[in-house]
Each structure stands twice: as C-alpha cells, then as structure tokens.
mmCIF file of C-alpha atoms in Angstrom:
data_model
loop_
_atom_site.group_PDB
_atom_site.id
_atom_site.type_symbol
_atom_site.label_atom_id
_atom_site.label_comp_id
_atom_site.label_asym_id
_atom_site.label_seq_id
_atom_site.Cartn_x
_atom_site.Cartn_y
_atom_site.Cartn_z
ATOM 1 C CA UNK A 437 -19.563 -6.119 16.588
ATOM 2 C CA UNK A 438 -18.154 -8.599 13.687
ATOM 3 C CA UNK A 439 -14.657 -7.289 12.195
ATOM 4 C CA UNK A 440 -15.494 -5.830 8.602
ATOM 5 C CA UNK A 441 -12.715 -4.725 6.122
ATOM 6 C CA UNK A 442 -13.928 -1.779 3.932
ATOM 7 C CA UNK A 443 -12.036 -1.393 0.663
ATOM 8 C CA UNK A 444 -11.924 2.447 0.672
ATOM 9 C CA UNK A 445 -10.374 2.501 4.275
ATOM 10 C CA UNK A 446 -10.494 0.448 7.588
ATOM 11 C CA UNK A 447 -12.323 1.813 10.416
ATOM 12 C CA UNK A 448 -10.920 1.500 14.039
ATOM 13 C CA UNK A 449 -13.560 1.514 16.977
ATOM 14 C CA UNK A 450 -13.142 4.404 19.334
ATOM 15 C CA UNK A 451 -13.906 8.236 19.298
ATOM 16 C CA UNK A 452 -12.498 9.979 16.297
ATOM 17 C CA UNK A 453 -10.224 13.222 16.696
ATOM 18 C CA UNK A 454 -12.484 15.546 18.293
ATOM 19 C CA UNK A 455 -12.609 19.244 17.081
ATOM 20 C CA UNK A 456 -14.718 22.122 18.554
ATOM 21 C CA UNK A 457 -18.344 22.137 16.923
ATOM 22 C CA UNK A 458 -18.148 18.923 15.696
ATOM 23 C CA UNK A 459 -19.678 15.556 17.501
ATOM 24 C CA UNK A 460 -17.203 12.951 18.085
ATOM 25 C CA UNK A 461 -17.249 10.029 15.274
ATOM 26 C CA UNK A 462 -17.858 6.896 16.569
ATOM 27 C CA UNK A 463 -14.794 5.370 14.616
ATOM 28 C CA UNK A 464 -11.792 6.523 12.703
ATOM 29 C CA UNK A 465 -10.113 5.659 9.557
ATOM 30 C CA UNK A 466 -6.635 3.786 9.686
ATOM 31 C CA UNK A 467 -4.466 4.703 6.590
ATOM 32 C CA UNK A 468 -4.931 2.696 3.398
ATOM 33 C CA UNK A 469 -2.508 -0.348 3.933
ATOM 34 C CA UNK A 470 -2.689 -0.457 7.549
ATOM 35 C CA UNK A 471 -4.492 -3.570 7.368
ATOM 36 C CA UNK A 472 -3.930 -6.463 4.489
ATOM 37 C CA UNK A 473 -6.174 -8.917 3.090
ATOM 38 C CA UNK A 474 -5.983 -12.318 3.074
ATOM 39 C CA UNK A 475 -7.751 -15.450 1.738
ATOM 40 C CA UNK A 476 -10.971 -15.005 -0.259
ATOM 41 C CA UNK A 477 -10.479 -11.038 -0.016
ATOM 42 C CA UNK A 478 -7.081 -11.040 -1.224
ATOM 43 C CA UNK A 479 -7.613 -13.168 -4.254
ATOM 44 C CA UNK A 480 -10.737 -10.909 -5.041
ATOM 45 C CA UNK A 481 -8.553 -7.787 -5.005
ATOM 46 C CA UNK A 482 -5.883 -9.318 -6.909
ATOM 47 C CA UNK A 483 -8.300 -10.306 -9.602
ATOM 48 C CA UNK A 484 -9.427 -6.800 -9.602
ATOM 49 C CA UNK A 485 -5.693 -5.446 -10.069
ATOM 50 C CA UNK A 486 -5.311 -8.282 -12.878
ATOM 51 C CA UNK A 487 -8.584 -7.564 -14.367
ATOM 52 C CA UNK A 488 -10.439 -4.093 -15.091
ATOM 53 C CA UNK A 489 -8.536 -2.049 -12.626
ATOM 54 C CA UNK A 490 -5.315 -3.017 -13.815
ATOM 55 C CA UNK A 491 -5.866 -2.185 -17.245
ATOM 56 C CA UNK A 492 -8.689 0.336 -17.415
ATOM 57 C CA UNK A 493 -6.196 3.006 -18.889
ATOM 58 C CA UNK A 494 -5.737 0.473 -21.622
ATOM 59 C CA UNK A 495 -9.673 -0.381 -22.241
ATOM 60 C CA UNK A 496 -11.086 2.867 -21.933
ATOM 61 C CA UNK A 497 -10.122 6.048 -24.052
ATOM 62 C CA UNK A 498 -11.971 8.345 -21.738
ATOM 63 C CA UNK A 499 -9.798 6.898 -18.796
ATOM 64 C CA UNK A 500 -6.394 6.367 -20.563
ATOM 65 C CA UNK A 501 -6.695 9.553 -22.542
ATOM 66 C CA UNK A 502 -8.815 11.427 -19.830
ATOM 67 C CA UNK A 503 -8.266 15.564 -19.910
ATOM 68 C CA UNK A 504 -7.351 14.717 -16.226
ATOM 69 C CA UNK A 505 -4.232 13.063 -17.226
ATOM 70 C CA UNK A 506 -3.043 14.606 -20.300
ATOM 71 C CA UNK A 507 -4.647 18.370 -20.199
ATOM 72 C CA UNK A 508 -5.861 17.529 -23.852
ATOM 73 C CA UNK A 509 -8.723 19.671 -23.572
ATOM 74 C CA UNK A 510 -11.365 17.185 -25.464
ATOM 75 C CA UNK A 511 -13.824 18.022 -22.953
ATOM 76 C CA UNK A 512 -17.284 15.740 -22.567
ATOM 77 C CA UNK A 513 -16.603 12.563 -21.009
ATOM 78 C CA UNK A 514 -12.700 12.835 -21.068
ATOM 79 C CA UNK A 515 -13.227 15.970 -18.455
ATOM 80 C CA UNK A 516 -15.921 14.270 -16.431
ATOM 81 C CA UNK A 517 -16.301 11.671 -13.763
ATOM 82 C CA UNK A 518 -14.729 8.394 -15.088
ATOM 83 C CA UNK A 519 -11.099 8.787 -14.864
ATOM 84 C CA UNK A 520 -11.097 10.115 -11.402
ATOM 85 C CA UNK A 521 -13.727 7.519 -10.579
ATOM 86 C CA UNK A 522 -11.152 5.100 -11.737
ATOM 87 C CA UNK A 523 -8.339 6.874 -9.695
ATOM 88 C CA UNK A 524 -10.436 6.780 -6.343
ATOM 89 C CA UNK A 525 -10.505 3.019 -6.743
ATOM 90 C CA UNK A 526 -6.965 2.612 -7.872
ATOM 91 C CA UNK A 527 -5.480 4.279 -5.008
ATOM 92 C CA UNK A 528 -7.607 2.124 -2.492
ATOM 93 C CA UNK A 529 -6.444 -1.151 -4.582
ATOM 94 C CA UNK A 530 -2.676 -0.155 -4.380
ATOM 95 C CA UNK A 531 -2.574 0.038 -0.847
ATOM 96 C CA UNK A 532 -4.507 -2.484 0.115
ATOM 97 C CA UNK A 533 -2.425 -4.944 -1.853
ATOM 98 C CA UNK A 534 0.635 -2.885 -1.453
ATOM 99 C CA UNK A 535 1.326 -3.255 -5.166
ATOM 100 C CA UNK A 536 4.606 -0.882 -6.342
ATOM 101 C CA UNK A 537 3.024 -1.087 -9.825
ATOM 102 C CA UNK A 538 -0.259 0.270 -8.797
ATOM 103 C CA UNK A 539 1.307 2.875 -6.478
ATOM 104 C CA UNK A 540 3.027 4.128 -9.429
ATOM 105 C CA UNK A 541 -0.034 4.172 -11.525
ATOM 106 C CA UNK A 542 -1.823 5.869 -8.576
ATOM 107 C CA UNK A 543 1.127 8.499 -8.104
ATOM 108 C CA UNK A 544 0.720 9.709 -11.712
ATOM 109 C CA UNK A 545 -3.038 10.471 -11.073
ATOM 110 C CA UNK A 546 -2.210 12.390 -7.914
ATOM 111 C CA UNK A 547 0.434 14.226 -9.523
ATOM 112 C CA UNK A 548 -1.873 15.294 -12.118
ATOM 113 C CA UNK A 549 -4.525 16.388 -10.159
ATOM 114 C CA UNK A 550 -2.107 18.633 -7.945
ATOM 115 C CA UNK A 551 -0.359 19.958 -10.841
ATOM 116 C CA UNK A 552 -3.395 21.338 -12.302
ATOM 117 C CA UNK A 553 -4.669 23.783 -9.945
ATOM 118 C CA UNK A 554 -4.816 26.979 -11.219
ATOM 119 C CA UNK A 555 -3.691 30.314 -9.497
ATOM 120 C CA UNK A 556 -7.100 31.065 -8.345
ATOM 121 C CA UNK A 557 -7.370 27.727 -6.709
ATOM 122 C CA UNK A 558 -9.676 25.867 -8.862
ATOM 123 C CA UNK A 559 -8.335 22.801 -10.471
ATOM 124 C CA UNK A 560 -9.029 20.077 -12.986
ATOM 125 C CA UNK A 561 -9.755 20.458 -16.606
ATOM 126 C CA UNK A 562 -12.928 22.486 -16.456
ATOM 127 C CA UNK A 563 -13.656 25.391 -14.405
ATOM 128 C CA UNK A 564 -16.106 25.037 -11.539
ATOM 129 C CA UNK A 565 -16.494 21.251 -12.397
ATOM 130 C CA UNK A 566 -18.222 20.831 -8.912
ATOM 131 C CA UNK A 567 -19.271 17.231 -9.128
ATOM 132 C CA UNK A 568 -16.427 15.840 -11.018
ATOM 133 C CA UNK A 569 -13.944 17.656 -8.869
ATOM 134 C CA UNK A 570 -15.634 16.065 -5.551
ATOM 135 C CA UNK A 571 -13.872 12.655 -6.444
ATOM 136 C CA UNK A 572 -10.228 13.592 -6.491
ATOM 137 C CA UNK A 573 -10.835 14.902 -3.147
ATOM 138 C CA UNK A 574 -11.211 11.540 -1.839
ATOM 139 C CA UNK A 575 -8.097 9.754 -3.506
ATOM 140 C CA UNK A 576 -5.984 12.749 -2.545
ATOM 141 C CA UNK A 577 -7.342 12.224 0.757
ATOM 142 C CA UNK A 578 -6.324 8.635 0.957
ATOM 143 C CA UNK A 579 -3.157 9.111 -0.495
ATOM 144 C CA UNK A 580 -2.128 11.689 2.106
ATOM 145 C CA UNK A 581 -3.194 9.354 4.930
ATOM 146 C CA UNK A 582 -1.112 6.641 3.246
ATOM 147 C CA UNK A 583 1.686 8.342 2.457
ATOM 148 C CA UNK A 584 2.006 11.347 4.358
ATOM 149 C CA UNK A 585 2.420 13.732 1.404
ATOM 150 C CA UNK A 586 2.322 17.098 2.968
ATOM 151 C CA UNK A 587 1.046 18.485 -0.740
ATOM 152 C CA UNK A 588 -2.717 17.539 0.030
ATOM 153 C CA UNK A 589 -3.871 19.654 2.689
ATOM 154 C CA UNK A 590 -3.064 23.119 1.263
ATOM 155 C CA UNK A 591 -4.070 21.909 -2.495
ATOM 156 C CA UNK A 592 -7.546 21.218 -0.734
ATOM 157 C CA UNK A 593 -7.674 24.486 1.279
ATOM 158 C CA UNK A 594 -6.790 26.576 -1.537
ATOM 159 C CA UNK A 595 -9.735 24.833 -3.597
ATOM 160 C CA UNK A 596 -12.119 25.301 -0.618
ATOM 161 C CA UNK A 597 -11.369 28.970 -0.470
ATOM 162 C CA UNK A 598 -11.919 29.364 -3.851
ATOM 163 C CA UNK A 599 -15.245 27.349 -4.008
ATOM 164 C CA UNK A 600 -16.660 29.238 -0.963
ATOM 165 C CA UNK A 601 -16.428 32.566 -2.754
ATOM 166 C CA UNK A 602 -17.752 31.049 -6.220
ATOM 167 C CA UNK A 603 -20.534 29.097 -4.835
ATOM 168 C CA UNK A 604 -22.125 32.441 -4.338
ATOM 169 C CA UNK A 605 -22.704 32.955 -8.102
ATOM 170 C CA UNK A 606 -22.285 29.248 -9.204
ATOM 171 C CA UNK A 607 -24.241 27.023 -6.881
ATOM 172 C CA UNK A 608 -24.136 23.321 -7.053
ATOM 173 C CA UNK A 609 -27.672 23.532 -8.575
ATOM 174 C CA UNK A 610 -26.297 25.992 -11.345
ATOM 175 C CA UNK A 611 -23.662 23.894 -12.098
ATOM 176 C CA UNK A 612 -25.474 20.456 -12.639
ATOM 177 C CA UNK A 613 -27.800 17.899 -10.788
ATOM 178 C CA UNK A 614 -24.912 15.734 -9.553
ATOM 179 C CA UNK A 615 -23.140 17.929 -7.363
ATOM 180 C CA UNK A 616 -26.441 19.015 -5.763
ATOM 181 C CA UNK A 617 -27.481 15.430 -5.235
ATOM 182 C CA UNK A 618 -23.813 14.291 -4.155
ATOM 183 C CA UNK A 619 -22.318 16.976 -1.926
ATOM 184 C CA UNK A 620 -21.882 14.559 0.957
ATOM 185 C CA UNK A 621 -19.097 13.292 -0.762
ATOM 186 C CA UNK A 622 -17.224 16.702 -0.538
ATOM 187 C CA UNK A 623 -18.393 16.973 3.189
ATOM 188 C CA UNK A 624 -16.398 14.157 3.872
ATOM 189 C CA UNK A 625 -13.389 15.696 2.514
ATOM 190 C CA UNK A 626 -14.009 18.830 3.821
ATOM 191 C CA UNK A 627 -14.119 17.249 7.357
ATOM 192 C CA UNK A 628 -10.826 15.346 7.079
ATOM 193 C CA UNK A 629 -9.121 18.796 6.426
ATOM 194 C CA UNK A 630 -11.300 20.451 9.322
ATOM 195 C CA UNK A 631 -9.897 17.473 11.629
ATOM 196 C CA UNK A 632 -6.426 17.800 10.236
ATOM 197 C CA UNK A 633 -6.000 21.498 10.808
ATOM 198 C CA UNK A 634 -8.623 22.655 13.461
ATOM 199 C CA UNK A 635 -9.497 25.591 11.416
ATOM 200 C CA UNK A 636 -12.810 26.535 12.263
ATOM 201 C CA UNK A 637 -13.558 27.871 8.901
ATOM 202 C CA UNK A 638 -13.535 24.648 6.929
ATOM 203 C CA UNK A 639 -16.375 23.330 9.300
ATOM 204 C CA UNK A 640 -18.309 26.388 8.360
ATOM 205 C CA UNK A 641 -17.621 25.708 4.700
ATOM 206 C CA UNK A 642 -18.682 21.768 5.292
ATOM 207 C CA UNK A 643 -22.087 23.460 6.633
ATOM 208 C CA UNK A 644 -22.263 25.897 3.576
ATOM 209 C CA UNK A 645 -21.641 22.643 1.264
ATOM 210 C CA UNK A 646 -24.514 20.699 3.401
ATOM 211 C CA UNK A 647 -26.967 23.670 2.612
ATOM 212 C CA UNK A 648 -26.171 23.568 -1.066
ATOM 213 C CA UNK A 649 -27.072 19.864 -1.160
ATOM 214 C CA UNK A 650 -30.340 18.189 -1.786
ATOM 215 C CA UNK A 651 -31.977 17.327 1.552
ATOM 216 C CA UNK A 652 -31.517 13.366 2.059
ATOM 217 C CA UNK A 653 -32.889 13.262 5.414
ATOM 218 C CA UNK A 654 -36.225 14.449 4.367
ATOM 219 C CA UNK A 655 -36.339 12.240 1.659
ATOM 220 C CA UNK A 656 -35.422 8.816 3.584
ATOM 221 C CA UNK A 657 -38.243 9.408 5.966
ATOM 222 C CA UNK A 658 -40.998 10.543 3.844
ATOM 223 C CA UNK A 659 -40.032 10.705 0.270
ATOM 224 C CA UNK A 660 -41.557 13.397 -1.747
ATOM 225 C CA UNK A 661 -38.977 13.601 -4.786
ATOM 226 C CA UNK A 662 -41.050 15.098 -7.715
ATOM 227 C CA UNK A 663 -38.804 12.928 -10.371
ATOM 228 C CA UNK A 664 -35.452 12.750 -11.897
ATOM 229 C CA UNK A 665 -36.533 15.212 -14.674
ATOM 230 C CA UNK A 666 -37.619 17.886 -11.943
ATOM 231 C CA UNK A 667 -35.772 20.799 -11.632
ATOM 232 C CA UNK A 668 -33.962 21.872 -8.121
ATOM 233 C CA UNK A 669 -32.056 20.044 -5.555
ATOM 234 C CA UNK A 670 -35.049 17.952 -4.869
ATOM 235 C CA UNK A 671 -35.394 16.363 -8.202
ATOM 236 C CA UNK A 672 -32.488 13.806 -8.474
ATOM 237 C CA UNK A 673 -33.079 12.339 -5.255
ATOM 238 C CA UNK A 674 -34.910 9.213 -6.865
ATOM 239 C CA UNK A 675 -31.985 8.384 -8.950
ATOM 240 C CA UNK A 676 -30.592 5.014 -7.808
ATOM 241 C CA UNK A 677 -27.186 6.079 -7.493
ATOM 242 C CA UNK A 678 -27.786 9.493 -5.984
ATOM 243 C CA UNK A 679 -29.536 7.731 -3.540
ATOM 244 C CA UNK A 680 -26.629 5.492 -2.382
ATOM 245 C CA UNK A 681 -24.583 8.349 -2.484
ATOM 246 C CA UNK A 682 -26.999 10.267 -0.392
ATOM 247 C CA UNK A 683 -26.483 8.095 2.365
ATOM 248 C CA UNK A 684 -23.702 9.979 4.025
ATOM 249 C CA UNK A 685 -24.958 13.455 3.950
ATOM 250 C CA UNK A 686 -27.469 12.937 6.666
ATOM 251 C CA UNK A 687 -24.608 11.307 9.171
ATOM 252 C CA UNK A 688 -22.377 13.873 8.088
ATOM 253 C CA UNK A 689 -24.971 16.461 9.040
ATOM 254 C CA UNK A 690 -25.642 14.823 12.427
ATOM 255 C CA UNK A 691 -21.658 15.227 13.335
ATOM 256 C CA UNK A 692 -22.003 19.160 12.354
ATOM 257 C CA UNK A 693 -24.674 19.350 14.788
ATOM 258 C CA UNK A 694 -27.814 17.901 13.002
ATOM 259 C CA UNK A 695 -31.126 16.557 14.075
ATOM 260 C CA UNK A 696 -32.226 13.291 15.658
ATOM 261 C CA UNK A 697 -34.003 12.959 12.104
ATOM 262 C CA UNK A 698 -30.518 13.143 10.560
ATOM 263 C CA UNK A 699 -28.951 10.531 12.961
ATOM 264 C CA UNK A 700 -31.761 8.074 12.115
ATOM 265 C CA UNK A 701 -32.408 8.764 8.428
ATOM 266 C CA UNK A 702 -29.764 5.758 7.357
ATOM 267 C CA UNK A 703 -32.348 3.305 9.315
ATOM 268 C CA UNK A 704 -35.395 5.199 7.737
ATOM 269 C CA UNK A 705 -34.242 4.527 4.390
ATOM 270 C CA UNK A 706 -33.669 0.752 4.927
ATOM 271 C CA UNK A 707 -36.715 0.219 7.429
ATOM 272 C CA UNK A 708 -38.473 -2.864 6.127
ATOM 273 C CA UNK A 709 -42.005 -1.117 6.673
ATOM 274 C CA UNK A 710 -40.400 2.305 5.398
ATOM 275 C CA UNK A 711 -41.649 3.930 2.020
ATOM 276 C CA UNK A 712 -38.352 2.963 0.144
ATOM 277 C CA UNK A 713 -38.071 -0.817 0.869
ATOM 278 C CA UNK A 714 -41.942 -1.041 0.369
ATOM 279 C CA UNK A 715 -41.680 0.296 -2.740
ATOM 280 C CA UNK A 716 -38.435 -1.055 -4.144
ATOM 281 C CA UNK A 717 -36.691 -3.128 -1.733
ATOM 282 C CA UNK A 718 -34.673 -6.292 -2.188
ATOM 283 C CA UNK A 719 -33.981 -9.325 -0.130
ATOM 284 C CA UNK A 720 -30.147 -8.525 -0.761
ATOM 285 C CA UNK A 721 -30.166 -5.250 1.098
ATOM 286 C CA UNK A 722 -30.329 -3.654 -2.095
ATOM 287 C CA UNK A 723 -33.121 -1.612 -3.957
ATOM 288 C CA UNK A 724 -34.307 -1.901 -7.545
ATOM 289 C CA UNK A 725 -33.604 0.877 -9.994
ATOM 290 C CA UNK A 726 -32.318 1.229 -13.444
ATOM 291 C CA UNK A 727 -31.534 5.047 -13.344
ATOM 292 C CA UNK A 728 -34.683 6.061 -10.990
ATOM 293 C CA UNK A 729 -36.072 3.992 -8.544
ATOM 294 C CA UNK A 730 -38.378 1.327 -9.618
ATOM 295 C CA UNK A 731 -40.663 -1.312 -7.843
ATOM 296 C CA UNK A 732 -40.224 -4.745 -6.143
ATOM 297 C CA UNK A 733 -40.468 -7.022 -9.114
ATOM 298 C CA UNK A 734 -37.990 -9.626 -8.748
ATOM 299 C CA UNK A 735 -37.562 -8.933 -12.793
ATOM 300 C CA UNK A 736 -36.311 -5.506 -11.883
ATOM 301 C CA UNK A 737 -32.425 -4.767 -11.385
ATOM 302 C CA UNK A 738 -29.940 -2.696 -9.467
ATOM 303 C CA UNK A 739 -26.908 -1.067 -10.971
ATOM 304 C CA UNK A 740 -23.469 -2.076 -10.203
ATOM 305 C CA UNK A 741 -22.484 1.371 -9.617
ATOM 306 C CA UNK A 742 -25.406 1.838 -7.115
ATOM 307 C CA UNK A 743 -23.923 -1.045 -4.982
ATOM 308 C CA UNK A 744 -20.489 0.395 -5.273
ATOM 309 C CA UNK A 745 -21.511 3.651 -4.108
ATOM 310 C CA UNK A 746 -23.608 1.945 -1.324
ATOM 311 C CA UNK A 747 -20.766 0.248 0.139
ATOM 312 C CA UNK A 748 -18.669 3.596 0.335
ATOM 313 C CA UNK A 749 -21.529 5.612 1.881
ATOM 314 C CA UNK A 750 -21.966 2.716 4.551
ATOM 315 C CA UNK A 751 -18.220 3.319 5.519
ATOM 316 C CA UNK A 752 -18.921 7.027 6.131
ATOM 317 C CA UNK A 753 -22.325 6.508 8.143
ATOM 318 C CA UNK A 754 -20.512 3.622 10.127
ATOM 319 C CA UNK A 755 -17.967 5.891 10.973
ATOM 320 C CA UNK A 756 -19.754 8.775 11.923
ATOM 321 C CA UNK A 757 -22.574 6.606 13.692
ATOM 322 C CA UNK A 758 -21.235 3.274 14.798
ATOM 323 C CA UNK A 759 -24.288 1.473 14.331
ATOM 324 C CA UNK A 760 -23.474 -2.479 13.867
ATOM 325 C CA UNK A 761 -26.759 -2.689 11.301
ATOM 326 C CA UNK A 762 -24.677 -0.332 8.936
ATOM 327 C CA UNK A 763 -21.754 -2.829 8.920
ATOM 328 C CA UNK A 764 -23.936 -5.788 8.615
ATOM 329 C CA UNK A 765 -25.651 -4.169 5.773
ATOM 330 C CA UNK A 766 -22.254 -3.423 4.245
ATOM 331 C CA UNK A 767 -21.093 -6.662 4.693
ATOM 332 C CA UNK A 768 -24.513 -8.246 2.935
ATOM 333 C CA UNK A 769 -23.798 -6.052 0.112
ATOM 334 C CA UNK A 770 -20.128 -6.245 -0.296
ATOM 335 C CA UNK A 771 -19.925 -10.039 -0.044
ATOM 336 C CA UNK A 772 -23.148 -10.898 -2.069
ATOM 337 C CA UNK A 773 -24.609 -8.139 -4.253
ATOM 338 C CA UNK A 774 -21.113 -6.641 -5.536
ATOM 339 C CA UNK A 775 -19.213 -10.010 -6.507
ATOM 340 C CA UNK A 776 -22.485 -11.118 -8.604
ATOM 341 C CA UNK A 777 -22.007 -7.899 -10.783
ATOM 342 C CA UNK A 778 -18.257 -8.847 -11.536
ATOM 343 C CA UNK A 779 -17.206 -11.841 -13.885
ATOM 344 C CA UNK A 780 -15.345 -14.655 -11.764
ATOM 345 C CA UNK A 781 -11.797 -13.281 -13.392
ATOM 346 C CA UNK A 782 -12.368 -9.779 -12.825
ATOM 347 C CA UNK A 783 -12.405 -8.701 -16.524
ATOM 348 C CA UNK A 784 -16.073 -8.231 -17.247
ATOM 349 C CA UNK A 785 -19.108 -6.505 -15.371
ATOM 350 C CA UNK A 786 -22.862 -7.350 -15.173
ATOM 351 C CA UNK A 787 -24.036 -3.857 -14.885
ATOM 352 C CA UNK A 788 -27.632 -4.901 -13.703
ATOM 353 C CA UNK A 789 -28.310 -7.267 -11.194
ATOM 354 C CA UNK A 790 -31.627 -9.299 -11.282
ATOM 355 C CA UNK A 791 -32.886 -11.263 -8.463
ATOM 356 C CA UNK A 792 -34.492 -13.652 -10.969
ATOM 357 C CA UNK A 793 -31.318 -13.968 -12.884
ATOM 358 C CA UNK A 794 -29.891 -17.739 -12.557
ATOM 359 C CA UNK A 795 -26.976 -17.385 -15.571
ATOM 360 C CA UNK A 796 -25.464 -14.574 -17.191
ATOM 361 C CA UNK A 797 -22.774 -14.991 -19.794
ATOM 362 C CA UNK A 798 -21.694 -13.173 -23.102
ATOM 363 C CA UNK A 799 -21.912 -16.211 -25.390
ATOM 364 C CA UNK A 800 -24.787 -18.493 -26.278
ATOM 365 C CA UNK A 801 -26.258 -21.014 -23.826
ATOM 366 C CA UNK A 802 -26.532 -24.635 -24.631
ATOM 367 C CA UNK A 803 -29.288 -26.813 -23.361
ATOM 368 C CA UNK A 804 -29.685 -30.342 -23.143
ATOM 369 C CA UNK A 805 -32.547 -32.036 -24.902
ATOM 370 C CA UNK A 806 -33.899 -33.561 -21.904
#
C-alpha cells in the first residue's frame, strides 16, 4: 500500500491496542507531529498557516470572539461549531509544522475548553450542546496524544459520565439533527478513552452513542432517507456534510462487534454501481450536493466542508479496516478535490467545487477579442 500522510494524524500499519470486546483496529495513530511534511505538502501547510488558519481569529468574529474562548455569552453562532472546528484544524497544523506560535494559539483553545467544565461534567458555552461539544473532544484527544497532557482523559471521563445520564432525557434527536447525524465523531473519541483506560464502561457508552445516532449502514447500502426536512434520526442523512461525517460510523460500529454490513458500508457508499454514485457520483471520488445530495450533472457542485470531512472520515475508516481502497480514495480527494477549493495563496476559498468550472476568481475576467 502506498504511504499516505493524513493531516489529522498519521496511521501506522499493524494491530492497534486491543481491549476486550473491541475488534483490533487495522492501524493505530501516531502522535500528531510524529511525522513531518516535506516538499509540496509542507508548502501547502505553510500557506495554510500564513493564510486562513493562521489569521482566522482576526478575520471571523465568531471565531476570534467565540464564547468558547471569551465566555461572553453572546450565544448563537458564537457558541456553536465554527470556533471548535477551527481549533481542531489548528491543533493538527501546529504539530504537523512544529510551529511554536500555532502551538501557543492551540493551547489557548485547549485550556479554555478544559476550564469550561462545570461541576456536573458538562462543558462549553451552552448546556447539552451535544454536536458542538463533539468537536473539542477531537482536538483535546489530539493535544493529549501530542503533549501527554494528563488533564484530558479525566476531563472526557467526567463529561461522558454526565452525558450518559443526561441522554436519557435529552437525546441527540431532541438536541438537534447534527448530533444525530454526526455521532460517529464522538464514538471515535470515546473509543480513544476506552483504549487509554481499558474501562469497560466506556465501550458500553460508545455503543450507547451509536444507538442514538442515525443508521448510516442501512443508508449507504440501500438509501431510504425521506429528506433533509424530515423529522427523526434518518431525516438528515442526505445532507452532504452529514453524509461524509457519517462514513466513520459503520466502521467504528464494526469494531464494536458490528455486522458484515457495517464492515462493507463504506464500499457500498462508493460502489460505482451503488445507488449513491449512480445518483450523484463524480469522477473525483466525491458526490454532488449543495446541502442535500443532488444529481450527477457536471454543472452540479460539491461543498468544501464535505471534502474536508471526507478526508477526516476516511482516516477513521482506514484505521479501523485497513482497506487500501479507502486510502486511495483519501489520496484522490486530498490531492485533487481539496486543493481546488482553496486559493493558491491559502487566503481564500471556493466553497462549491464544480467539475465544469475551468476558472474561478474574485475579479472580472478579461477575454481577448479573438
């Protein structure tokens, strides 16, 4: 299999740490920063540092003045997902480049999240903020792997204990559609804690989280989503970003003793003859969707955030299954679709990527008379 550098972490072949009741993963993650980028990839990450990632807190008020950092109680978008999303990428980039300034920025976000934990175990700017709270779990985990920070594991344990009790009355579905669709992100973090501590209660909790999340296995195999506005856990599976974030759920469920259908769900989702690719597949290994999945038209587009979440999910699926086809898809998307959505200097984005879009600029075009 070709070597693949995955931006959220680096995977090493070989059986991951095994715990009772959990199938051994095909690969395990090396700590962020364990492998250094070179050449093209290093230059790309440096442009990201010097561009939007390095300056996001200055450019976007809901990041720079986020309630996650200021505790100002502004609510709305300031208490929602953008700040944690930024911090998740910031932590990974800081250690990939071994950049002291970025590490200091990342530490501020880590310290703020840890300091926000309340006596009952909940954390963050809003009570029972299930989806938005899933994102810091990733960057706290990555930070702990990179630095050995002993605060992270007990922080997560206290939060999961709170959440296990609270979910009986405030389910993912009741909190909001994103938590229902994106619960696989939390399962990934809970299993990290399980492997780290060996405490069986965390495997049981991961299984509970899976039960509160949309059934992605069935969806990838046979479809059936009634639409993005339909109520319940199934109704948001046709949202393109949810679709990409959901990819990790069946593979993680397989590790927890799932079925053969769980193991083959990723392959079913991108089977050229499967319903997904026949409906809205693209030759760049993505699918078309502007919020909901659309069709196969060359005038259709795919979203930047869907591309990023595809890369992230493929990392989890590859670690669980070790399937080279998943790694090939990741490489196709990360080295083709993703760069086409970011300005060459790293200071701008093209949110929708169209296959028949030969040129995209933010200024007028000049055409020769002939």
